[in-house]
Coordinates of C-alpha atoms in Angstrom, one line a residue:
M1 CA 47.7 64.5 224.2
F2 CA 46.5 66.1 227.5
R3 CA 42.8 65.8 228.0
R4 CA 42.2 65.7 231.7
W5 CA 43.4 67.9 234.6
F6 CA 43.0 67.7 238.3
I7 CA 44.5 69.1 241.5
T8 CA 46.6 66.7 243.6
K9 CA 49.2 66.8 246.3
Y10 CA 52.5 65.7 244.9
N11 CA 54.6 63.3 247.0
N12 CA 57.7 65.4 247.9
E13 CA 59.2 62.4 249.7
K14 CA 60.5 60.9 246.4
E15 CA 64.1 61.5 247.3
N16 CA 63.8 59.6 250.6
C17 CA 61.4 56.8 250.0
Y18 CA 63.6 54.9 247.6
K19 CA 66.6 54.3 249.8
D20 CA 65.2 51.3 251.6
K21 CA 64.3 49.4 248.4
G22 CA 66.6 46.8 247.0
Y23 CA 66.7 48.5 243.6
R24 CA 69.5 49.9 241.5
K25 CA 69.0 53.6 241.3
L26 CA 70.8 56.3 239.3
H27 CA 70.9 59.9 240.4
L28 CA 71.7 61.9 237.3
G29 CA 73.5 65.3 237.5
C30 CA 73.7 65.1 241.2
G31 CA 76.2 67.9 241.7
R32 CA 76.6 68.4 245.5
T33 CA 73.3 66.7 246.3
I34 CA 74.3 63.2 247.2
L35 CA 71.5 60.7 247.7
E36 CA 72.0 57.8 250.0
G37 CA 71.3 54.4 248.4
W38 CA 71.7 55.8 244.9
I39 CA 74.6 55.7 242.4
N40 CA 75.3 59.4 242.1
L41 CA 76.5 60.5 238.7
D42 CA 77.8 63.9 237.6
L43 CA 80.1 65.5 235.0
I44 CA 82.7 66.4 237.7
K45 CA 84.0 64.1 240.4
L46 CA 82.9 66.1 243.4
P47 CA 82.9 64.6 246.9
G48 CA 80.3 61.8 247.1
V49 CA 80.0 61.4 243.3
D50 CA 80.2 57.7 242.4
V51 CA 80.6 58.0 238.6
A52 CA 81.8 60.9 236.5
A53 CA 80.4 61.0 233.0
N54 CA 79.4 63.5 230.3
L55 CA 75.7 63.0 229.6
D56 CA 76.0 65.1 226.5
E57 CA 78.4 62.6 224.9
C58 CA 76.1 59.5 225.2
A59 CA 76.0 59.3 221.4
N60 CA 79.7 58.6 221.4
V61 CA 80.6 57.2 224.8
K62 CA 78.3 54.7 226.6
L63 CA 77.7 55.1 230.3
P64 CA 79.6 52.5 232.3
F65 CA 76.7 50.2 233.0
E66 CA 75.3 47.0 231.6
D67 CA 72.0 46.8 229.6
D68 CA 68.8 46.5 231.7
Y69 CA 70.6 47.6 234.9
F70 CA 68.6 50.3 236.7
E71 CA 65.0 50.3 238.1
E72 CA 65.0 54.0 239.1
F73 CA 66.4 57.3 237.7
Y74 CA 66.2 60.7 239.2
A75 CA 67.3 64.0 237.7
S76 CA 66.6 67.4 239.3
H77 CA 67.2 70.4 237.0
L78 CA 69.5 68.6 234.7
I79 CA 67.8 68.0 231.4
E80 CA 67.6 71.7 230.5
H81 CA 71.4 71.7 230.5
I82 CA 71.7 68.8 228.0
K83 CA 72.4 69.8 224.4
N84 CA 71.7 66.2 223.1
P85 CA 68.7 64.9 225.1
L86 CA 67.7 62.2 222.6
S87 CA 71.1 60.6 222.8
M88 CA 71.0 60.7 226.6
M89 CA 67.5 59.3 226.8
Q90 CA 68.4 56.5 224.4
E91 CA 71.4 55.6 226.5
L92 CA 69.3 55.7 229.7
H93 CA 66.8 53.5 228.0
R94 CA 69.6 51.0 227.2
I95 CA 70.6 50.7 230.9
A96 CA 67.0 50.8 232.2
K97 CA 65.1 47.6 233.1
P98 CA 61.7 47.2 231.5
N99 CA 59.2 49.5 233.2
A100 CA 62.0 51.3 235.0
K101 CA 60.9 54.7 236.4
A102 CA 62.5 58.0 235.7
I103 CA 61.6 61.3 237.4
F104 CA 62.7 64.6 235.8
R105 CA 62.3 68.0 237.4
C106 CA 63.0 71.1 235.4
P107 CA 61.9 74.8 234.9
Y108 CA 58.8 75.2 232.8
G109 CA 59.5 76.6 229.4
S110 CA 57.5 79.8 229.8
S111 CA 59.2 80.8 233.1
D112 CA 62.0 83.3 233.5
E113 CA 64.0 80.5 235.2
A114 CA 64.1 78.5 232.0
F115 CA 66.0 81.4 230.3
E116 CA 67.9 83.3 233.0
D117 CA 70.6 80.7 233.6
P118 CA 73.1 80.9 230.7
T119 CA 73.9 77.2 231.0
H120 CA 70.3 76.3 230.1
V121 CA 70.2 75.2 226.5
R122 CA 66.6 73.9 226.1
Q123 CA 63.1 74.7 227.3
Y124 CA 60.5 72.1 228.1
F125 CA 56.7 72.3 227.8
L126 CA 53.7 70.0 228.3
N127 CA 54.3 67.8 225.3
S128 CA 58.1 67.9 225.3
F129 CA 58.7 64.7 227.2
G130 CA 56.4 62.8 224.8
Y131 CA 59.2 63.0 222.2
F132 CA 61.2 60.6 224.2
G133 CA 58.7 57.9 223.2
Q134 CA 58.5 56.2 219.8
P135 CA 54.8 57.1 219.0
F136 CA 55.8 60.7 218.5
Y137 CA 58.0 59.8 215.5
W138 CA 55.2 58.7 213.3
R139 CA 56.1 61.4 210.7
A140 CA 59.9 61.2 210.6
D141 CA 62.8 59.0 211.8
Y142 CA 65.7 60.8 213.4
G143 CA 67.5 57.6 214.4
Y144 CA 66.3 57.7 218.0
R145 CA 65.7 54.2 219.4
G146 CA 64.7 54.9 223.1
D147 CA 61.1 54.6 224.2
W148 CA 59.8 56.3 227.4
K149 CA 56.1 56.7 228.2
V150 CA 54.9 59.7 230.2
K151 CA 53.0 58.4 233.2
R152 CA 52.6 61.6 235.3
L153 CA 53.1 65.3 234.6
I154 CA 52.9 67.7 237.6
L155 CA 53.0 71.5 237.4
T156 CA 53.9 73.4 240.5
V157 CA 52.0 76.6 240.9
D158 CA 51.4 79.3 243.6
K159 CA 49.0 78.0 246.2
N160 CA 48.0 81.5 247.3
K161 CA 46.8 82.3 243.8
Y162 CA 45.4 79.1 242.5
E163 CA 43.9 77.2 245.5
G164 CA 40.2 76.6 244.7
V165 CA 40.6 77.6 241.1
E166 CA 39.2 75.1 238.5
P167 CA 42.1 73.1 237.0
Y168 CA 41.1 74.0 233.4
K169 CA 41.3 77.7 234.3
V170 CA 44.8 77.2 235.8
L171 CA 45.8 75.4 232.6
E172 CA 44.5 78.3 230.5
E173 CA 46.8 80.7 232.5
V174 CA 49.7 78.3 232.0
N175 CA 49.2 78.4 228.3
K176 CA 48.6 82.2 228.2
F177 CA 51.0 83.8 230.7
R178 CA 54.6 83.6 231.7
N179 CA 55.8 82.5 235.1
V180 CA 52.7 80.7 236.2
V181 CA 54.5 77.4 236.7
R182 CA 57.3 77.3 239.2
E183 CA 58.5 73.8 238.2
M184 CA 57.5 70.8 236.1
I185 CA 57.9 67.3 237.3
V186 CA 57.6 64.4 234.9
E187 CA 57.5 60.7 235.6
L188 CA 58.5 58.4 232.7
I189 CA 58.3 54.6 232.3
A190 CA 60.9 52.7 230.1
I191 CA 59.1 50.7 227.5
K192 CA 60.9 47.6 226.3
P193 CA 60.8 46.4 223.6
I194 CA 60.3 49.8 221.9
R195 CA 56.9 50.5 220.4
E196 CA 56.1 51.2 216.7
P197 CA 56.3 54.8 215.6
N198 CA 52.5 54.9 215.5
K199 CA 50.6 58.1 216.4
N200 CA 47.7 56.0 217.8
L201 CA 49.9 54.7 220.5
Q202 CA 50.4 58.2 222.1
N203 CA 48.9 58.0 225.5
R204 CA 46.7 60.6 227.3
V205 CA 48.3 62.0 230.4
N206 CA 46.6 63.7 233.3
V207 CA 48.1 67.1 234.1
E208 CA 48.3 67.5 237.8
F209 CA 48.9 70.7 239.8
N210 CA 51.0 70.8 242.9
L211 CA 50.0 73.8 245.0
V212 CA 52.9 75.3 247.1

């Protein structure tokens, strides 16, 4: 799936640049980080939380939003806590407008951070987010009916160690050693109507490196 790699500077202004747009935006698992101009959703109704909902119960309880409602989703270090990610991603797909954008930030699967927190229930790697798209189900049907296409995949690594290093060499270390990646950032696009479960529809994604 991943055939090309290059170094880029990731735009860290994501959280701020959306607030002036006239879009409906959902901040998932916000906790105490309340974003202005977003609907802030969390399991517990903390101060500033607009909607309390259990994202692990999406298979049984729909989120309180209409179909095709949101244009933006943002989740920082949420998805690794979700036991039933397919149900959640299918429900987010329902409330997403066609071509809606979703940004997920999470620990990389081969990092200590992915395992140290006892509330983390899953680890995510380069190809993991591809399984939120229909083309990855060309061999089996698990009843999942969402469809998200990976648009960008950014791996945050140590600038002091990897600045000037060829990207393919950085990727070799990502695949060989633990704790190379500090954070993974993935940008998804909602595909509507959903695609056929056809392997040939899997898209190539550039792996970008964010040096910090």
